[in-house]
Coordinates of C-alpha atoms in Angstrom, one line a residue:
M682 CA -29.8 41.1 48.8
T683 CA -29.9 37.5 48.3
L684 CA -30.2 35.8 44.4
R685 CA -33.5 34.0 46.6
S686 CA -34.8 37.8 47.0
L687 CA -33.7 38.8 43.7
A688 CA -35.6 35.7 41.7
L689 CA -38.7 36.6 44.1
I690 CA -38.5 40.5 42.9
G691 CA -38.2 39.2 39.1
L692 CA -41.1 37.0 39.1
L693 CA -43.5 39.8 40.8
S694 CA -42.2 41.9 38.5
A695 CA -42.5 39.5 35.9
A696 CA -45.9 39.0 36.5
A697 CA -47.0 42.7 37.2
L698 CA -45.8 43.7 33.7
A699 CA -47.0 41.0 31.6
P700 CA -50.2 41.4 29.6
A701 CA -52.9 39.1 30.7
M702 CA -52.9 35.5 28.5
E703 CA -55.7 34.1 27.0
E704 CA -57.3 31.3 29.2
G705 CA -59.8 28.4 27.9
D706 CA -60.5 25.1 28.0
L707 CA -60.0 22.4 25.8
R708 CA -63.4 20.7 25.0
E709 CA -63.9 17.4 23.2
K710 CA -65.7 19.0 20.5
D711 CA -62.6 20.9 19.7
I712 CA -60.6 18.1 18.5
A713 CA -63.9 15.9 17.4
D714 CA -64.4 14.4 14.1
P715 CA -67.2 16.7 12.9
K716 CA -68.5 13.9 11.5
D717 CA -69.0 11.9 15.2
P718 CA -72.6 13.4 16.3
V719 CA -71.6 13.1 20.4
A720 CA -68.1 14.3 20.7
S721 CA -68.5 17.0 17.8
V722 CA -70.7 19.1 20.3
S723 CA -69.3 17.7 23.7
L724 CA -68.4 20.4 26.1
K725 CA -66.5 17.9 28.5
V726 CA -63.0 19.6 29.4
I727 CA -59.9 18.1 28.2
I728 CA -57.7 20.3 29.8
H729 CA -57.2 23.9 30.9
Y730 CA -54.8 26.6 29.1
A731 CA -53.6 29.9 29.0
I732 CA -52.1 30.8 25.4
E733 CA -50.1 33.8 23.8
V734 CA -50.3 34.1 20.5
P735 CA -48.0 37.0 18.5
K736 CA -50.1 40.2 17.4
A737 CA -49.3 39.8 13.3
I738 CA -50.0 35.6 12.6
A739 CA -50.8 34.2 9.5
P740 CA -54.0 32.2 9.1
A741 CA -54.0 28.3 10.6
G742 CA -52.8 26.0 7.9
T743 CA -49.9 28.5 6.8
T744 CA -46.9 26.0 5.7
Q745 CA -44.5 29.1 3.9
P746 CA -41.8 28.5 6.4
D747 CA -41.4 32.7 7.1
Q748 CA -44.8 32.8 8.1
Q749 CA -45.0 30.3 10.7
V750 CA -43.9 30.2 14.0
G751 CA -42.6 27.7 17.1
L752 CA -44.6 26.7 19.9
F753 CA -43.3 26.6 23.4
V754 CA -45.4 24.3 25.8
C755 CA -44.8 24.8 29.5
F756 CA -45.5 23.1 32.8
H757 CA -46.2 24.8 36.1
G758 CA -44.8 23.6 39.3
R759 CA -47.1 22.1 41.9
G760 CA -50.2 23.7 43.2
G761 CA -49.5 26.1 40.0
N762 CA -51.9 27.0 37.3
A763 CA -52.0 27.3 33.5
R764 CA -50.6 30.8 33.4
G765 CA -47.8 30.2 36.0
E766 CA -45.0 29.1 33.8
A767 CA -46.1 30.6 30.7
D768 CA -46.3 33.9 32.3
A769 CA -43.0 33.7 33.1
F770 CA -41.9 32.2 29.7
L771 CA -43.2 34.8 27.8
G772 CA -41.3 37.1 30.0
M773 CA -38.0 35.2 29.1
L774 CA -38.8 35.2 25.3
K775 CA -39.4 39.2 25.5
R776 CA -36.4 39.7 26.9
E777 CA -34.8 37.4 24.1
K778 CA -37.1 40.1 21.4
L779 CA -38.3 36.5 20.4
E780 CA -42.2 37.0 21.5
G781 CA -43.3 37.7 17.7
Q782 CA -42.1 34.2 16.6
Y783 CA -43.4 31.8 18.9
I784 CA -46.9 30.6 20.6
V785 CA -46.8 30.6 24.4
L786 CA -48.8 27.8 25.6
G787 CA -49.1 26.8 29.4
A788 CA -51.1 23.6 30.4
K789 CA -53.1 22.8 34.1
S790 CA -52.0 19.6 35.3
L791 CA -55.1 17.3 36.2
A792 CA -53.9 17.3 39.8
D793 CA -52.2 20.3 42.0
G794 CA -48.8 18.5 40.3
W795 CA -48.4 16.4 36.9
E796 CA -48.6 12.5 36.5
A797 CA -48.5 10.5 33.7
V798 CA -52.4 10.7 33.6
D799 CA -52.0 14.2 32.3
M800 CA -50.0 13.2 29.2
P801 CA -53.1 12.5 26.7
P802 CA -54.6 15.5 27.3
V803 CA -51.0 17.6 26.7
S804 CA -50.6 15.5 23.6
Q805 CA -54.6 16.6 22.5
L806 CA -53.6 20.1 23.6
I807 CA -50.7 20.4 21.1
T808 CA -52.3 19.0 18.2
W809 CA -55.4 21.4 18.8
A810 CA -52.9 23.9 18.7
K811 CA -51.0 22.7 15.6
K812 CA -54.6 22.5 13.5
T813 CA -55.5 26.1 15.0
F814 CA -52.2 28.4 14.8
P815 CA -49.5 28.0 11.8
I816 CA -47.2 26.1 14.0
N817 CA -44.0 24.7 12.3
P818 CA -44.4 20.8 13.7
R819 CA -40.4 21.0 13.8
R820 CA -40.3 23.9 16.1
V821 CA -42.3 22.4 19.2
Y822 CA -40.4 22.8 22.7
C823 CA -41.3 21.6 26.5
F824 CA -40.2 24.5 29.1
G825 CA -41.2 23.6 32.8
M826 CA -40.3 24.1 36.7
S827 CA -40.5 21.9 39.4
S828 CA -43.3 19.3 39.1
G829 CA -43.6 20.7 35.7
G830 CA -39.7 20.3 35.0
G831 CA -39.7 16.5 35.8
F832 CA -43.0 16.5 33.6
C833 CA -41.4 18.7 30.8
G834 CA -38.4 15.7 30.8
D835 CA -40.6 12.7 31.2
Y836 CA -43.1 14.4 28.1
T837 CA -40.5 15.2 25.8
L838 CA -38.6 12.1 25.9
A839 CA -42.3 10.0 25.8
H840 CA -42.9 12.1 22.7
P841 CA -39.8 12.3 20.6
E842 CA -42.0 12.2 17.4
T843 CA -43.7 15.7 18.5
I844 CA -41.3 17.7 20.8
A845 CA -37.8 18.5 19.4
A846 CA -36.1 19.9 23.0
G847 CA -37.1 20.1 26.5
I848 CA -36.1 22.7 29.1
M849 CA -36.2 22.2 32.8
Y850 CA -35.8 23.7 36.3
G851 CA -35.6 22.6 39.6
S852 CA -36.4 19.0 38.9
G853 CA -35.0 15.8 37.7
L854 CA -36.3 12.7 36.3
W855 CA -35.8 9.1 36.9
K856 CA -37.6 7.1 34.4
L857 CA -35.6 7.6 30.7
P858 CA -36.0 5.4 27.6
A859 CA -33.2 3.5 26.1
A860 CA -32.8 4.9 22.7
K861 CA -30.8 3.8 19.9
D862 CA -28.5 6.7 19.0
P863 CA -30.3 9.1 21.0
V864 CA -27.7 12.1 20.0
H865 CA -29.3 12.0 16.5
T866 CA -32.9 10.4 16.9
M867 CA -34.2 11.8 20.6
P868 CA -34.6 15.3 22.2
D869 CA -31.6 17.3 23.5
I870 CA -32.5 18.1 27.2
Y871 CA -31.0 21.4 29.2
M872 CA -31.7 21.0 32.8
N873 CA -30.8 23.6 35.8
M874 CA -30.7 23.1 39.3
G875 CA -30.3 26.0 42.2
L876 CA -27.7 24.8 44.5
D877 CA -29.6 26.4 47.2
D878 CA -33.1 23.9 46.5
D879 CA -33.7 21.3 48.9
E880 CA -31.7 18.1 49.0
A881 CA -34.5 15.9 47.4
H882 CA -34.5 18.2 44.1
K883 CA -31.2 18.2 44.0
A884 CA -31.0 14.5 44.2
S885 CA -33.5 14.3 41.8
A886 CA -31.8 16.2 39.4
R887 CA -28.3 14.5 39.8
G888 CA -29.6 11.0 39.7
G889 CA -31.4 12.2 36.2
Y890 CA -28.4 13.6 34.9
Q891 CA -26.1 10.4 35.6
K892 CA -28.8 8.7 33.5
F893 CA -29.2 10.8 31.0
K894 CA -25.0 10.6 30.6
D895 CA -25.1 6.3 31.0
L896 CA -27.9 6.3 28.2
G897 CA -25.6 8.4 25.7
Y898 CA -28.1 11.2 25.6
H899 CA -27.1 14.9 24.5
V900 CA -27.9 17.1 28.2
I901 CA -26.4 20.2 29.1
Y902 CA -26.5 20.1 32.7
H903 CA -26.0 23.0 35.3
E904 CA -26.2 23.7 39.0
I905 CA -26.3 27.4 40.0
E906 CA -24.5 28.9 42.8
G907 CA -27.2 30.8 45.0
L908 CA -30.2 29.8 43.4
P909 CA -33.1 29.0 45.1
H910 CA -36.2 26.6 44.1
T911 CA -37.4 28.6 40.7
E912 CA -36.8 29.4 37.3
H913 CA -36.0 32.9 37.3
H914 CA -31.9 33.0 36.6
P915 CA -32.3 35.4 33.6
P916 CA -28.6 33.9 32.4
T917 CA -29.0 30.8 31.9
N918 CA -33.2 31.5 30.8
S919 CA -31.2 33.6 27.9
D920 CA -29.2 30.5 27.1
A921 CA -31.4 27.6 27.1
I922 CA -33.9 29.8 24.8
Q923 CA -31.5 30.5 22.5
W924 CA -30.1 26.7 22.6
A925 CA -33.1 25.8 22.1
V926 CA -34.8 27.7 19.2
R927 CA -31.4 27.0 17.1
L928 CA -32.7 23.1 17.3
R929 CA -35.3 21.9 15.3
H930 CA -36.8 18.2 15.4
K931 CA -34.2 15.6 14.6
T932 CA -35.8 13.0 12.7
M933 CA -39.2 15.0 11.1
M934 CA -39.0 15.5 7.3
P935 CA -38.8 19.3 6.1
S936 CA -42.2 20.5 4.5
P937 CA -42.8 20.7 0.9
E938 CA -41.9 24.6 1.4
E939 CA -39.0 23.9 3.4
V940 CA -37.4 21.8 0.6
A941 CA -38.3 24.2 -1.8
L942 CA -36.4 27.5 0.3
L943 CA -33.4 24.8 0.1
R944 CA -33.3 23.6 -3.5
P945 CA -32.3 26.6 -5.5
V946 CA -29.7 27.4 -2.6
N947 CA -28.2 23.9 -3.0
K948 CA -28.4 24.5 -6.4
D949 CA -26.2 27.5 -6.8
A950 CA -24.5 26.7 -3.5
R951 CA -20.6 26.6 -5.4
T952 CA -21.4 30.0 -6.9
I953 CA -23.3 31.7 -4.8
A954 CA -22.8 35.4 -4.2
A955 CA -22.9 36.8 -0.5
D956 CA -26.6 37.8 -0.2
A957 CA -28.1 37.6 3.1
K958 CA -31.7 35.8 2.1
P959 CA -30.6 32.3 0.7
F960 CA -28.3 32.0 4.2
A961 CA -31.2 33.1 6.1
D962 CA -33.0 30.8 4.3
V963 CA -31.1 27.9 5.2
A964 CA -31.0 28.9 8.7
L965 CA -34.7 28.8 9.2
V966 CA -35.2 25.7 7.7
G967 CA -32.5 24.7 9.8
G968 CA -31.7 21.5 11.9
F969 CA -30.0 18.4 10.7
A970 CA -32.3 18.9 7.3
A971 CA -30.2 21.7 6.4
G972 CA -26.9 20.6 7.2
E973 CA -26.0 19.1 3.9
V974 CA -26.9 22.5 2.3
M975 CA -24.9 24.5 4.7
T976 CA -21.8 22.3 4.0
R977 CA -21.9 23.2 0.4
L978 CA -22.1 26.9 1.2
L979 CA -19.4 26.7 3.4
D980 CA -17.0 25.2 0.5
T981 CA -18.5 27.8 -1.9
K982 CA -16.0 29.7 -4.3
D983 CA -16.2 33.6 -2.9
P984 CA -14.8 34.5 0.0
A985 CA -17.4 36.6 1.2
A986 CA -20.1 33.8 0.9
R987 CA -17.9 31.5 3.0
T988 CA -17.5 34.1 5.5
L989 CA -21.3 34.3 5.3
A990 CA -21.6 30.8 5.3
A991 CA -19.5 30.7 8.5
S992 CA -21.1 33.0 10.6
T993 CA -24.8 31.3 9.4
C994 CA -23.6 28.5 11.3
S995 CA -23.9 30.0 14.6
L996 CA -27.8 30.3 14.1
S997 CA -28.7 26.6 13.8
Q998 CA -27.4 23.3 15.0
F999 CA -26.7 21.9 11.3
G1000 CA -25.5 18.6 13.0
E1001 CA -22.2 16.8 13.2
G1002 CA -20.8 17.2 9.5
T1003 CA -21.9 20.8 9.0
F1004 CA -19.5 21.3 12.4
T1005 CA -16.5 19.0 11.0
L1006 CA -16.6 21.1 7.9
L1007 CA -16.6 24.2 10.2
A1008 CA -14.2 23.4 11.9
R1009 CA -11.6 22.7 8.7
K1010 CA -12.0 26.4 7.7
L1011 CA -9.9 27.0 10.3
K1012 CA -7.1 26.4 7.6
D1013 CA -9.5 28.7 4.7
P1014 CA -6.7 31.4 3.3
T1015 CA -9.5 34.1 4.1
P1016 CA -8.8 35.3 7.4
E1017 CA -12.5 36.9 8.0
V1018 CA -13.6 33.1 7.3
R1019 CA -11.3 31.6 10.3
S1020 CA -12.7 34.5 12.5
A1021 CA -16.4 34.2 11.4
A1022 CA -15.8 30.3 12.0
I1023 CA -14.0 30.5 15.8
A1024 CA -17.1 33.1 16.4
A1025 CA -19.8 30.6 15.5
L1026 CA -18.3 27.8 17.5
G1027 CA -18.0 29.4 20.0
P1028 CA -21.9 29.2 21.7
F1029 CA -22.2 25.5 20.3
A1030 CA -19.1 24.8 22.7
R1031 CA -20.7 26.2 25.5
W1032 CA -23.8 23.7 24.5
R1033 CA -21.8 20.6 24.5
T1034 CA -21.1 20.1 20.7
P1035 CA -17.9 17.8 20.7
I1036 CA -16.6 19.1 17.6
A1037 CA -17.2 22.5 18.9
Q1038 CA -15.4 22.1 22.0
E1039 CA -12.7 19.9 20.7
T1040 CA -11.7 22.5 17.5
L1041 CA -11.4 25.6 19.7
I1042 CA -9.3 23.6 22.4
A1043 CA -7.1 22.8 19.4
V1044 CA -6.7 26.3 17.9
A1045 CA -6.4 28.1 21.5
T1046 CA -3.6 25.7 22.9
A1047 CA -1.6 25.3 19.9
K1048 CA 0.8 27.9 19.0
R1049 CA 1.1 27.5 15.2
W1050 CA -2.2 29.3 14.6
D1051 CA -2.7 33.1 14.3
L1052 CA -2.3 35.0 17.5
A1053 CA -5.5 36.8 17.1
E1054 CA -7.5 33.9 16.7
R1055 CA -6.3 31.9 19.5
Q1056 CA -7.2 34.7 21.5
G1057 CA -10.6 34.3 20.1
A1058 CA -10.4 30.7 20.6
A1059 CA -9.1 31.2 24.3
A1060 CA -12.8 33.5 24.5
G1061 CA -14.7 31.2 23.1
L1062 CA -13.5 28.6 26.2
A1063 CA -13.9 30.9 28.4
D1064 CA -17.5 31.6 27.6
A1065 CA -18.3 27.3 27.5
V1066 CA -17.4 27.1 30.8
K1067 CA -19.2 30.4 32.5
F1068 CA -22.1 28.0 34.1
Q1069 CA -19.8 24.9 34.9
V1070 CA -17.8 27.0 37.1
R1071 CA -19.4 27.2 40.3
G1072 CA -21.5 24.4 39.5
V1073 CA -20.9 20.8 38.1
Y1074 CA -17.9 20.5 35.8
Q1075 CA -19.2 19.0 33.4
D1076 CA -16.4 18.9 30.8
P1077 CA -13.2 18.5 32.1
P1078 CA -11.2 18.9 28.8
L1079 CA -12.3 22.1 28.7
F1080 CA -10.7 23.3 32.1
R1081 CA -7.5 21.4 31.3
A1082 CA -7.4 23.9 28.2
L1083 CA -7.7 26.9 30.2
V1084 CA -5.4 25.8 33.4
T1085 CA -2.9 25.2 30.2
L1086 CA -3.3 28.8 29.2
L1087 CA -2.5 30.0 32.4
D1088 CA 1.1 29.5 31.4
D1089 CA 1.2 30.5 28.0
E1090 CA 3.4 32.9 26.3
D1091 CA 0.8 35.7 25.7
A1092 CA -0.5 37.9 28.5
T1093 CA -4.0 38.4 27.0
I1094 CA -4.7 34.7 26.6
R1095 CA -3.3 34.3 30.4
T1096 CA -6.0 37.0 31.5
T1097 CA -8.8 35.3 29.6
A1098 CA -7.9 32.0 30.9
W1099 CA -7.6 33.1 34.1
T1100 CA -10.7 35.4 34.7
A1101 CA -12.4 32.0 33.6
L1102 CA -11.1 29.9 36.5
K1103 CA -10.1 32.3 39.5
S1104 CA -13.8 32.1 41.0
I1105 CA -13.3 28.2 41.4
Q1106 CA -11.1 28.0 43.9
E1107 CA -8.5 30.6 46.2
S1108 CA -5.1 30.7 44.3
T1109 CA -1.9 33.1 44.7
Y1110 CA -1.9 32.8 40.7
S1111 CA -1.6 36.3 38.7
P1112 CA -1.4 36.4 34.9
D1113 CA 1.2 39.2 35.3
D1114 CA 3.8 36.9 37.3
P1115 CA 6.9 36.0 35.3
K1116 CA 6.7 32.4 34.8
P1117 CA 8.8 31.3 37.4
K1118 CA 6.8 32.6 40.1
R1119 CA 4.1 31.1 38.0
E1120 CA 5.1 27.8 39.1
S1121 CA 3.9 26.7 42.1
A1122 CA 0.5 28.3 41.6
L1123 CA -0.1 26.4 38.3
A1124 CA 0.3 23.1 40.2
K1125 CA -2.3 23.7 42.8
W1126 CA -4.6 23.6 39.6
E1127 CA -2.9 20.7 38.2
E1128 CA -4.1 19.1 41.3
W1129 CA -7.8 20.4 41.0
L1130 CA -7.4 19.3 37.6
A1131 CA -6.7 15.4 38.8
L1132 CA -9.7 15.2 41.2
I1133 CA -12.2 16.5 38.4
T1134 CA -11.0 14.7 36.1
K1135 CA -11.6 11.7 38.3
K1136 CA -14.7 12.6 39.5
E1137 CA -17.0 14.2 36.7
S1138 CA -20.3 13.3 37.9
P1139 CA -22.3 15.5 40.3
E1140 CA -23.2 13.0 43.2
Q1141 CA -19.2 12.1 42.9
G1142 CA -18.3 15.3 44.4
T1143 CA -17.5 17.8 41.8
T1144 CA -19.9 20.7 42.5
V1145 CA -18.0 23.4 44.2
K1146 CA -18.6 24.3 48.0
K1147 CA -20.6 26.8 48.9
R1148 CA -18.4 30.0 49.9

């Protein structure tokens, strides 16, 4: 059975199992000033929507962070409807067991596909949702497929004051705004393109990815072998959602209630005990705003608390300062702290955080580190490239490290590296071979490395040939 057939079955199954989302029309009266005698009673439709709200939800206006929810705004493909992507995305959330923490809001374009004219109605819809439900404004994200994927990217980057991140499938975008220091000021984007999609969509995605790179944005880009024009790809669905929910709006200040959660933890950071609650509070606030507190927790006196702090770093993108200090915890005298740090860096290496990648490379390839820690770092590197090995080699340094590990003295490390790389090309290499016998096979891998190092961008030919 082909991946195309599996994708169709998955979509049909999700539609059959999904409960009926509530649909409605946002009208002028819903967002008008009550004092406006005309607009406050106007039934003019602004935009049609579908919405799924968690069953147990606090009332509108709730500001306690642990009672607030996040918001995912979903955009359908050409010819679709408000429920199209919202239903699909809700199914993804349920697989991650996160449906109780987020509102899913599907929007309907004014025409068959999405255009610039749709931006004001979408903004009004988001404003209405934030007024109607207890949404944390630092946790608002976009998701879209095809025409909706392109609009997801366009809207996310056109509204950096509102959106924390965007997830795109089956589309690219061409008009990207230049921004000062976009890594720290603009939303991040996660792009996915199927290699069984048509050439126009692939060209759009590749062009958009290249522009992201040229402008200095943080972008994750995958080309997926065997995937047609669909968003149904559970491995990247899961990865993209887990990535997004760890992000918070980069420049929006935390609320007074969020600051109140951080204040006592910050005050007691040097002497704090290994109690899960304060660490969970820091992760809940999350993002750059909580990064300073997390850096203090990483230096707390109690080894058990430092271990918990290192583990908590896996729950949010706290920023460069936190990850830099987390990397230094690889020299902590407590083995549990070092292991927790390696584990926390792993997913962020996959999500292209430079310090996470650099640290895992350094630990895995240097023999001075403890063998178990080297093995853990090697496993992190293997995981970091799992969506690149049959797509775009977005991070050549990761592949260089893994090729280096093919000749490591430790058989477990060699096997880990080989398992990650073996689907890329035919090879006579075996991790069980003695060193002299490995040499000729390794020469071929060095040739491959030279090729991808010269040709990193997808339009230059670093995507794999179909098998």
